[in-house]
Amino acid sequence: GIEIDACLSVMSLRYTGVFCVSLETDSCIRILAPSYFKDIEESNILFSASIKRYVYELVKPGYHRQLLNFLDYAMLKKQLHEGNVPTVTYERLDGVFVTLKIYPIAEQNESIDSVWIFEKKDI
């Protein structure tokens, strides 16, 4: 409805993407996603494939290795299980700096276990 659209448009000023991601099944539920990510996502089945394509197509090359290492699901699971919030900051090709934070979701929902929030940084 209108309220949800208004809320999402305000959120999109600060956040470039919000996804609920299952690190077990490598799938996601899109909460807030820019159109370019929808295009990437529709052409790939797995969320990890979509995010890697995003890195190669839209992130400055100097950040590729750091970001791809950060996206290691086994390490993310370990950090989330220990109560940490994995965080990484990178620069897109358009010069915008983005911080990605991954938050754990309560264990009772087996299918989705993390929320990925991409936030624009004011530098």
mmCIF file of N, CA and C in Angstrom:
data_model
loop_
_atom_site.group_PDB
_atom_site.id
_atom_site.type_symbol
_atom_site.label_atom_id
_atom_site.label_comp_id
_atom_site.label_asym_id
_atom_site.label_seq_id
_atom_site.Cartn_x
_atom_site.Cartn_y
_atom_site.Cartn_z
ATOM 1 N N GLY A 1 0.815 -1.197 0.000
ATOM 2 C CA GLY A 1 0.000 0.000 0.000
ATOM 3 C C GLY A 1 0.856 1.257 0.000
ATOM 4 N N ILE A 2 0.189 2.381 0.120
ATOM 5 C CA ILE A 2 0.855 3.678 0.072
ATOM 6 C C ILE A 2 1.816 3.858 1.239
ATOM 7 N N GLU A 3 1.414 3.417 2.450
ATOM 8 C CA GLU A 3 2.269 3.592 3.622
ATOM 9 C C GLU A 3 3.593 2.846 3.447
ATOM 10 N N ILE A 4 3.519 1.629 2.946
ATOM 11 C CA ILE A 4 4.729 0.835 2.746
ATOM 12 C C ILE A 4 5.629 1.497 1.703
ATOM 13 N N ASP A 5 5.053 1.963 0.606
ATOM 14 C CA ASP A 5 5.836 2.649 -0.430
ATOM 15 C C ASP A 5 6.526 3.882 0.132
ATOM 16 N N ALA A 6 5.817 4.659 0.942
ATOM 17 C CA ALA A 6 6.399 5.860 1.546
ATOM 18 C C ALA A 6 7.543 5.484 2.480
ATOM 19 N N CYS A 7 7.338 4.463 3.271
ATOM 20 C CA CYS A 7 8.368 3.989 4.199
ATOM 21 C C CYS A 7 9.612 3.536 3.439
ATOM 22 N N LEU A 8 9.414 2.755 2.383
ATOM 23 C CA LEU A 8 10.547 2.261 1.601
ATOM 24 C C LEU A 8 11.291 3.392 0.901
ATOM 25 N N SER A 9 10.564 4.403 0.427
ATOM 26 C CA SER A 9 11.245 5.507 -0.257
ATOM 27 C C SER A 9 12.094 6.313 0.726
ATOM 28 N N VAL A 10 11.634 6.464 1.964
ATOM 29 C CA VAL A 10 12.431 7.142 2.985
ATOM 30 C C VAL A 10 13.642 6.286 3.350
ATOM 31 N N MET A 11 13.419 4.984 3.529
ATOM 32 C CA MET A 11 14.529 4.079 3.858
ATOM 33 C C MET A 11 15.599 4.087 2.772
ATOM 34 N N SER A 12 15.177 4.187 1.512
ATOM 35 C CA SER A 12 16.131 4.086 0.409
ATOM 36 C C SER A 12 17.062 5.292 0.320
ATOM 37 N N LEU A 13 16.746 6.374 1.036
ATOM 38 C CA LEU A 13 17.664 7.515 1.092
ATOM 39 C C LEU A 13 18.939 7.143 1.840
ATOM 40 N N ARG A 14 18.801 6.280 2.837
ATOM 41 C CA ARG A 14 19.939 5.904 3.669
ATOM 42 C C ARG A 14 20.437 4.486 3.386
ATOM 43 N N TYR A 15 19.497 3.578 3.074
ATOM 44 C CA TYR A 15 19.847 2.170 2.887
ATOM 45 C C TYR A 15 19.750 1.803 1.409
ATOM 46 N N THR A 16 20.766 1.112 0.897
ATOM 47 C CA THR A 16 20.740 0.715 -0.509
ATOM 48 C C THR A 16 20.159 -0.684 -0.679
ATOM 49 N N GLY A 17 20.074 -1.434 0.413
ATOM 50 C CA GLY A 17 19.481 -2.760 0.321
ATOM 51 C C GLY A 17 19.276 -3.365 1.690
ATOM 52 N N VAL A 18 18.184 -4.117 1.835
ATOM 53 C CA VAL A 18 17.914 -4.881 3.049
ATOM 54 C C VAL A 18 17.394 -6.243 2.595
ATOM 55 N N PHE A 19 18.083 -7.311 3.026
ATOM 56 C CA PHE A 19 17.726 -8.669 2.620
ATOM 57 C C PHE A 19 17.713 -9.574 3.839
ATOM 58 N N CYS A 20 16.732 -10.472 3.920
ATOM 59 C CA CYS A 20 16.748 -11.555 4.902
ATOM 60 C C CYS A 20 17.337 -12.758 4.173
ATOM 61 N N VAL A 21 18.453 -13.264 4.682
ATOM 62 C CA VAL A 21 19.213 -14.288 3.956
ATOM 63 C C VAL A 21 19.343 -15.555 4.795
ATOM 64 N N SER A 22 19.115 -16.686 4.146
ATOM 65 C CA SER A 22 19.393 -17.985 4.760
ATOM 66 C C SER A 22 20.793 -18.418 4.348
ATOM 67 N N LEU A 23 21.682 -18.530 5.327
ATOM 68 C CA LEU A 23 23.042 -18.995 5.025
ATOM 69 C C LEU A 23 23.056 -20.504 4.791
ATOM 70 N N GLU A 24 21.979 -21.186 5.179
ATOM 71 C CA GLU A 24 21.882 -22.636 4.944
ATOM 72 C C GLU A 24 21.481 -22.937 3.502
ATOM 73 N N THR A 25 20.412 -22.283 3.035
ATOM 74 C CA THR A 25 19.885 -22.593 1.705
ATOM 75 C C THR A 25 20.385 -21.617 0.639
ATOM 76 N N ASP A 26 21.105 -20.541 1.061
ATOM 77 C CA ASP A 26 21.638 -19.544 0.137
ATOM 78 C C ASP A 26 20.518 -18.864 -0.653
ATOM 79 N N SER A 27 19.421 -18.579 0.068
ATOM 80 C CA SER A 27 18.286 -17.905 -0.555
ATOM 81 C C SER A 27 17.990 -16.631 0.225
ATOM 82 N N CYS A 28 17.165 -15.759 -0.357
ATOM 83 C CA CYS A 28 16.874 -14.517 0.354
ATOM 84 C C CYS A 28 15.451 -14.051 0.116
ATOM 85 N N ILE A 29 14.994 -13.214 1.039
ATOM 86 C CA ILE A 29 13.749 -12.472 0.895
ATOM 87 C C ILE A 29 14.156 -11.008 0.796
ATOM 88 N N ARG A 30 13.722 -10.355 -0.266
ATOM 89 C CA ARG A 30 14.075 -8.962 -0.505
ATOM 90 C C ARG A 30 13.151 -8.055 0.294
ATOM 91 N N ILE A 31 13.714 -7.171 1.129
ATOM 92 C CA ILE A 31 12.919 -6.191 1.857
ATOM 93 C C ILE A 31 12.998 -4.856 1.117
ATOM 94 N N LEU A 32 14.229 -4.463 0.807
ATOM 95 C CA LEU A 32 14.468 -3.220 0.069
ATOM 96 C C LEU A 32 15.625 -3.497 -0.879
ATOM 97 N N ALA A 33 15.397 -3.313 -2.171
ATOM 98 C CA ALA A 33 16.455 -3.590 -3.139
ATOM 99 C C ALA A 33 16.367 -2.614 -4.298
ATOM 100 N N PRO A 34 17.507 -2.058 -4.705
ATOM 101 C CA PRO A 34 17.501 -1.197 -5.885
ATOM 102 C C PRO A 34 17.234 -2.023 -7.139
ATOM 103 N N SER A 35 16.789 -1.353 -8.188
ATOM 104 C CA SER A 35 16.407 -2.068 -9.413
ATOM 105 C C SER A 35 17.556 -2.877 -9.990
ATOM 106 N N TYR A 36 18.809 -2.354 -9.924
ATOM 107 C CA TYR A 36 19.915 -3.124 -10.495
ATOM 108 C C TYR A 36 20.105 -4.440 -9.758
ATOM 109 N N PHE A 37 19.821 -4.478 -8.461
ATOM 110 C CA PHE A 37 19.999 -5.733 -7.737
ATOM 111 C C PHE A 37 18.877 -6.709 -8.055
ATOM 112 N N LYS A 38 17.678 -6.195 -8.308
ATOM 113 C CA LYS A 38 16.576 -7.078 -8.717
ATOM 114 C C LYS A 38 16.930 -7.773 -10.026
ATOM 115 N N ASP A 39 17.523 -7.015 -10.962
ATOM 116 C CA ASP A 39 17.928 -7.597 -12.245
ATOM 117 C C ASP A 39 18.966 -8.691 -12.046
ATOM 118 N N ILE A 40 19.966 -8.425 -11.202
ATOM 119 C CA ILE A 40 21.015 -9.412 -10.920
ATOM 120 C C ILE A 40 20.389 -10.644 -10.263
ATOM 121 N N GLU A 41 19.531 -10.396 -9.283
ATOM 122 C CA GLU A 41 18.945 -11.472 -8.507
ATOM 123 C C GLU A 41 18.077 -12.397 -9.370
ATOM 124 N N GLU A 42 17.316 -11.807 -10.299
ATOM 125 C CA GLU A 42 16.436 -12.617 -11.131
ATOM 126 C C GLU A 42 17.195 -13.517 -12.096
ATOM 127 N N SER A 43 18.449 -13.161 -12.388
ATOM 128 C CA SER A 43 19.216 -13.975 -13.330
ATOM 129 C C SER A 43 20.051 -15.047 -12.618
ATOM 130 N N ASN A 44 20.007 -15.077 -11.297
ATOM 131 C CA ASN A 44 20.741 -16.084 -10.525
ATOM 132 C C ASN A 44 19.793 -16.749 -9.537
ATOM 133 N N ILE A 45 20.053 -18.011 -9.253
ATOM 134 C CA ILE A 45 19.226 -18.725 -8.290
ATOM 135 C C ILE A 45 19.710 -18.436 -6.874
ATOM 136 N N LEU A 46 21.002 -18.551 -6.646
ATOM 137 C CA LEU A 46 21.559 -18.436 -5.299
ATOM 138 C C LEU A 46 21.901 -16.995 -4.949
ATOM 139 N N PHE A 47 21.658 -16.636 -3.693
ATOM 140 C CA PHE A 47 21.974 -15.286 -3.233
ATOM 141 C C PHE A 47 23.475 -15.019 -3.342
ATOM 142 N N SER A 48 24.310 -16.018 -3.026
ATOM 143 C CA SER A 48 25.767 -15.822 -3.096
ATOM 144 C C SER A 48 26.213 -15.489 -4.520
ATOM 145 N N ALA A 49 25.576 -16.086 -5.516
ATOM 146 C CA ALA A 49 25.908 -15.781 -6.907
ATOM 147 C C ALA A 49 25.506 -14.347 -7.241
ATOM 148 N N SER A 50 24.344 -13.920 -6.755
ATOM 149 C CA SER A 50 23.886 -12.545 -6.988
ATOM 150 C C SER A 50 24.827 -11.540 -6.354
ATOM 151 N N ILE A 51 25.236 -11.804 -5.117
ATOM 152 C CA ILE A 51 26.074 -10.847 -4.399
ATOM 153 C C ILE A 51 27.469 -10.781 -5.032
ATOM 154 N N LYS A 52 27.973 -11.905 -5.523
ATOM 155 C CA LYS A 52 29.284 -11.890 -6.196
ATOM 156 C C LYS A 52 29.204 -11.091 -7.495
ATOM 157 N N ARG A 53 28.116 -11.264 -8.224
ATOM 158 C CA ARG A 53 27.951 -10.504 -9.465
ATOM 159 C C ARG A 53 27.864 -9.007 -9.155
ATOM 160 N N TYR A 54 27.151 -8.666 -8.089
ATOM 161 C CA TYR A 54 27.067 -7.271 -7.629
ATOM 162 C C TYR A 54 28.471 -6.726 -7.355
ATOM 163 N N VAL A 55 29.292 -7.505 -6.648
ATOM 164 C CA VAL A 55 30.657 -7.067 -6.330
ATOM 165 C C VAL A 55 31.430 -6.786 -7.615
ATOM 166 N N TYR A 56 31.399 -7.724 -8.561
ATOM 167 C CA TYR A 56 32.189 -7.564 -9.793
ATOM 168 C C TYR A 56 31.668 -6.451 -10.697
ATOM 169 N N GLU A 57 30.358 -6.212 -10.688
ATOM 170 C CA GLU A 57 29.789 -5.227 -11.610
ATOM 171 C C GLU A 57 29.684 -3.825 -11.034
ATOM 172 N N LEU A 58 29.557 -3.683 -9.704
ATOM 173 C CA LEU A 58 29.224 -2.378 -9.136
ATOM 174 C C LEU A 58 30.165 -1.881 -8.043
ATOM 175 N N VAL A 59 31.146 -2.699 -7.632
ATOM 176 C CA VAL A 59 32.069 -2.293 -6.573
ATOM 177 C C VAL A 59 33.446 -2.036 -7.171
ATOM 178 N N LYS A 60 34.134 -0.994 -6.651
ATOM 179 C CA LYS A 60 35.481 -0.673 -7.137
ATOM 180 C C LYS A 60 36.394 -1.884 -6.948
ATOM 181 N N PRO A 61 37.217 -2.200 -7.966
ATOM 182 C CA PRO A 61 38.052 -3.405 -7.940
ATOM 183 C C PRO A 61 38.937 -3.536 -6.695
ATOM 184 N N GLY A 62 39.393 -2.426 -6.151
ATOM 185 C CA GLY A 62 40.244 -2.483 -4.964
ATOM 186 C C GLY A 62 39.578 -3.110 -3.747
ATOM 187 N N TYR A 63 38.253 -3.239 -3.782
ATOM 188 C CA TYR A 63 37.511 -3.807 -2.655
ATOM 189 C C TYR A 63 37.058 -5.245 -2.904
ATOM 190 N N HIS A 64 37.277 -5.762 -4.108
ATOM 191 C CA HIS A 64 36.756 -7.087 -4.461
ATOM 192 C C HIS A 64 37.231 -8.179 -3.510
ATOM 193 N N ARG A 65 38.548 -8.287 -3.306
ATOM 194 C CA ARG A 65 39.088 -9.397 -2.496
ATOM 195 C C ARG A 65 38.554 -9.332 -1.067
ATOM 196 N N GLN A 66 38.597 -8.135 -0.461
ATOM 197 C CA GLN A 66 38.122 -7.958 0.912
ATOM 198 C C GLN A 66 36.648 -8.354 1.033
ATOM 199 N N LEU A 67 35.848 -7.916 0.076
ATOM 200 C CA LEU A 67 34.411 -8.184 0.112
ATOM 201 C C LEU A 67 34.111 -9.665 -0.115
ATOM 202 N N LEU A 68 34.787 -10.280 -1.072
ATOM 203 C CA LEU A 68 34.550 -11.697 -1.354
ATOM 204 C C LEU A 68 34.990 -12.564 -0.171
ATOM 205 N N ASN A 69 36.095 -12.194 0.497
ATOM 206 C CA ASN A 69 36.512 -12.915 1.712
ATOM 207 C C ASN A 69 35.466 -12.762 2.811
ATOM 208 N N PHE A 70 34.923 -11.552 2.952
ATOM 209 C CA PHE A 70 33.909 -11.258 3.961
ATOM 210 C C PHE A 70 32.660 -12.123 3.749
ATOM 211 N N LEU A 71 32.332 -12.421 2.490
ATOM 212 C CA LEU A 71 31.100 -13.134 2.146
ATOM 213 C C LEU A 71 31.188 -14.653 2.308
ATOM 214 N N ASP A 72 32.220 -15.150 2.949
ATOM 215 C CA ASP A 72 32.388 -16.577 3.215
ATOM 216 C C ASP A 72 31.318 -17.015 4.225
ATOM 217 N N TYR A 73 30.351 -17.809 3.762
ATOM 218 C CA TYR A 73 29.213 -18.190 4.610
ATOM 219 C C TYR A 73 29.653 -18.922 5.883
ATOM 220 N N ALA A 74 30.656 -19.779 5.798
ATOM 221 C CA ALA A 74 31.106 -20.522 6.986
ATOM 222 C C ALA A 74 31.604 -19.553 8.056
ATOM 223 N N MET A 75 32.376 -18.553 7.645
ATOM 224 C CA MET A 75 32.877 -17.558 8.604
ATOM 225 C C MET A 75 31.727 -16.712 9.145
ATOM 226 N N LEU A 76 30.791 -16.330 8.267
ATOM 227 C CA LEU A 76 29.649 -15.530 8.708
ATOM 228 C C LEU A 76 28.826 -16.298 9.738
ATOM 229 N N LYS A 77 28.573 -17.590 9.479
ATOM 230 C CA LYS A 77 27.807 -18.406 10.417
ATOM 231 C C LYS A 77 28.489 -18.452 11.775
ATOM 232 N N LYS A 78 29.817 -18.638 11.750
ATOM 233 C CA LYS A 78 30.591 -18.710 12.988
ATOM 234 C C LYS A 78 30.479 -17.402 13.764
ATOM 235 N N GLN A 79 30.666 -16.275 13.061
ATOM 236 C CA GLN A 79 30.594 -14.971 13.727
ATOM 237 C C GLN A 79 29.199 -14.709 14.289
ATOM 238 N N LEU A 80 28.161 -15.009 13.525
ATOM 239 C CA LEU A 80 26.797 -14.798 13.984
ATOM 240 C C LEU A 80 26.498 -15.680 15.200
ATOM 241 N N HIS A 81 26.967 -16.918 15.141
ATOM 242 C CA HIS A 81 26.745 -17.858 16.246
ATOM 243 C C HIS A 81 27.420 -17.353 17.521
ATOM 244 N N GLU A 82 28.545 -16.649 17.376
ATOM 245 C CA GLU A 82 29.273 -16.100 18.532
ATOM 246 C C GLU A 82 28.680 -14.776 19.002
ATOM 247 N N GLY A 83 27.610 -14.314 18.333
ATOM 248 C CA GLY A 83 26.954 -13.082 18.759
ATOM 249 C C GLY A 83 27.543 -11.818 18.148
ATOM 250 N N ASN A 84 28.394 -11.964 17.158
ATOM 251 C CA ASN A 84 28.999 -10.804 16.500
ATOM 252 C C ASN A 84 28.107 -10.293 15.371
ATOM 253 N N VAL A 85 28.349 -9.040 14.955
ATOM 254 C CA VAL A 85 27.678 -8.452 13.793
ATOM 255 C C VAL A 85 28.755 -8.195 12.744
ATOM 256 N N PRO A 86 28.944 -9.137 11.797
ATOM 257 C CA PRO A 86 29.954 -8.931 10.757
ATOM 258 C C PRO A 86 29.669 -7.634 9.994
ATOM 259 N N THR A 87 30.721 -6.837 9.795
ATOM 260 C CA THR A 87 30.576 -5.523 9.162
ATOM 261 C C THR A 87 31.727 -5.291 8.192
ATOM 262 N N VAL A 88 31.416 -4.708 7.034
ATOM 263 C CA VAL A 88 32.445 -4.355 6.061
ATOM 264 C C VAL A 88 32.002 -3.076 5.347
ATOM 265 N N THR A 89 32.977 -2.217 5.029
ATOM 266 C CA THR A 89 32.683 -0.999 4.273
ATOM 267 C C THR A 89 33.461 -1.050 2.966
ATOM 268 N N TYR A 90 32.815 -0.629 1.888
ATOM 269 C CA TYR A 90 33.444 -0.649 0.565
ATOM 270 C C TYR A 90 32.941 0.534 -0.248
ATOM 271 N N GLU A 91 33.582 0.741 -1.405
ATOM 272 C CA GLU A 91 33.184 1.829 -2.291
ATOM 273 C C GLU A 91 32.666 1.265 -3.600
ATOM 274 N N ARG A 92 31.494 1.758 -4.016
ATOM 275 C CA ARG A 92 30.943 1.353 -5.312
ATOM 276 C C ARG A 92 31.616 2.150 -6.427
ATOM 277 N N LEU A 93 31.395 1.710 -7.652
ATOM 278 C CA LEU A 93 31.964 2.390 -8.821
ATOM 279 C C LEU A 93 31.472 3.827 -8.950
ATOM 280 N N ASP A 94 30.272 4.128 -8.418
ATOM 281 C CA ASP A 94 29.729 5.486 -8.502
ATOM 282 C C ASP A 94 30.263 6.400 -7.402
ATOM 283 N N GLY A 95 31.229 5.898 -6.598
ATOM 284 C CA GLY A 95 31.849 6.729 -5.572
ATOM 285 C C GLY A 95 31.139 6.726 -4.235
ATOM 286 N N VAL A 96 30.019 6.006 -4.131
ATOM 287 C CA VAL A 96 29.280 5.933 -2.868
ATOM 288 C C VAL A 96 29.920 4.870 -1.979
ATOM 289 N N PHE A 97 30.165 5.236 -0.718
ATOM 290 C CA PHE A 97 30.657 4.269 0.254
ATOM 291 C C PHE A 97 29.465 3.603 0.930
ATOM 292 N N VAL A 98 29.552 2.275 1.083
ATOM 293 C CA VAL A 98 28.457 1.496 1.658
ATOM 294 C C VAL A 98 29.015 0.619 2.777
ATOM 295 N N THR A 99 28.286 0.553 3.880
ATOM 296 C CA THR A 99 28.629 -0.374 4.958
ATOM 297 C C THR A 99 27.589 -1.488 4.963
ATOM 298 N N LEU A 100 28.076 -2.726 4.911
ATOM 299 C CA LEU A 100 27.207 -3.897 5.003
ATOM 300 C C LEU A 100 27.351 -4.473 6.401
ATOM 301 N N LYS A 101 26.210 -4.593 7.098
ATOM 302 C CA LYS A 101 26.182 -5.237 8.412
ATOM 303 C C LYS A 101 25.239 -6.425 8.328
ATOM 304 N N ILE A 102 25.647 -7.526 8.948
ATOM 305 C CA ILE A 102 24.846 -8.742 8.931
ATOM 306 C C ILE A 102 24.459 -9.080 10.366
ATOM 307 N N TYR A 103 23.150 -9.078 10.610
ATOM 308 C CA TYR A 103 22.619 -9.332 11.950
ATOM 309 C C TYR A 103 22.010 -10.719 12.015
ATOM 310 N N PRO A 104 22.170 -11.407 13.158
ATOM 311 C CA PRO A 104 21.528 -12.718 13.308
ATOM 312 C C PRO A 104 20.035 -12.560 13.583
ATOM 313 N N ILE A 105 19.261 -13.547 13.159
ATOM 314 C CA ILE A 105 17.838 -13.626 13.504
ATOM 315 C C ILE A 105 17.693 -14.802 14.454
ATOM 316 N N ALA A 106 16.743 -14.709 15.373
ATOM 317 C CA ALA A 106 16.516 -15.759 16.369
ATOM 318 C C ALA A 106 16.518 -17.146 15.737
ATOM 319 N N GLU A 107 17.059 -18.078 16.460
ATOM 320 C CA GLU A 107 17.275 -19.436 15.964
ATOM 321 C C GLU A 107 15.994 -20.172 15.568
ATOM 322 N N GLN A 108 14.829 -19.790 16.141
ATOM 323 C CA GLN A 108 13.635 -20.604 15.890
ATOM 324 C C GLN A 108 13.181 -20.586 14.430
ATOM 325 N N ASN A 109 13.535 -19.540 13.687
ATOM 326 C CA ASN A 109 13.179 -19.538 12.264
ATOM 327 C C ASN A 109 14.322 -20.186 11.496
ATOM 328 N N GLU A 110 14.145 -21.452 11.176
ATOM 329 C CA GLU A 110 15.237 -22.229 10.575
ATOM 330 C C GLU A 110 15.621 -21.761 9.179
ATOM 331 N N SER A 111 14.632 -21.268 8.414
ATOM 332 C CA SER A 111 14.918 -20.996 7.001
ATOM 333 C C SER A 111 15.712 -19.713 6.796
ATOM 334 N N ILE A 112 15.424 -18.662 7.570
ATOM 335 C CA ILE A 112 16.130 -17.393 7.403
ATOM 336 C C ILE A 112 16.900 -17.130 8.678
ATOM 337 N N ASP A 113 18.218 -16.940 8.590
ATOM 338 C CA ASP A 113 18.993 -16.790 9.814
ATOM 339 C C ASP A 113 19.788 -15.490 9.912
ATOM 340 N N SER A 114 19.637 -14.591 8.910
ATOM 341 C CA SER A 114 20.386 -13.338 8.996
ATOM 342 C C SER A 114 19.684 -12.223 8.217
ATOM 343 N N VAL A 115 19.970 -10.996 8.632
ATOM 344 C CA VAL A 115 19.483 -9.815 7.918
ATOM 345 C C VAL A 115 20.703 -9.045 7.449
ATOM 346 N N TRP A 116 20.746 -8.743 6.164
ATOM 347 C CA TRP A 116 21.868 -8.008 5.559
ATOM 348 C C TRP A 116 21.399 -6.586 5.270
ATOM 349 N N ILE A 117 22.065 -5.603 5.874
ATOM 350 C CA ILE A 117 21.679 -4.209 5.694
ATOM 351 C C ILE A 117 22.832 -3.450 5.043
ATOM 352 N N PHE A 118 22.569 -2.923 3.857
ATOM 353 C CA PHE A 118 23.526 -2.118 3.104
ATOM 354 C C PHE A 118 23.178 -0.654 3.361
ATOM 355 N N GLU A 119 24.095 0.085 3.998
ATOM 356 C CA GLU A 119 23.818 1.469 4.386
ATOM 357 C C GLU A 119 24.841 2.412 3.759
ATOM 358 N N LYS A 120 24.335 3.502 3.166
ATOM 359 C CA LYS A 120 25.224 4.521 2.610
ATOM 360 C C LYS A 120 25.966 5.196 3.750
ATOM 361 N N LYS A 121 27.281 5.423 3.546
ATOM 362 C CA LYS A 121 28.097 6.087 4.564
ATOM 363 C C LYS A 121 28.273 7.542 4.184
ATOM 364 N N ASP A 122 28.157 8.410 5.181
ATOM 365 C CA ASP A 122 28.494 9.816 4.975
ATOM 366 C C ASP A 122 29.947 9.973 5.365
ATOM 367 N N ILE A 123 30.790 10.308 4.393
ATOM 368 C CA ILE A 123 32.229 10.420 4.693
ATOM 369 C C ILE A 123 32.657 11.867 4.542
#
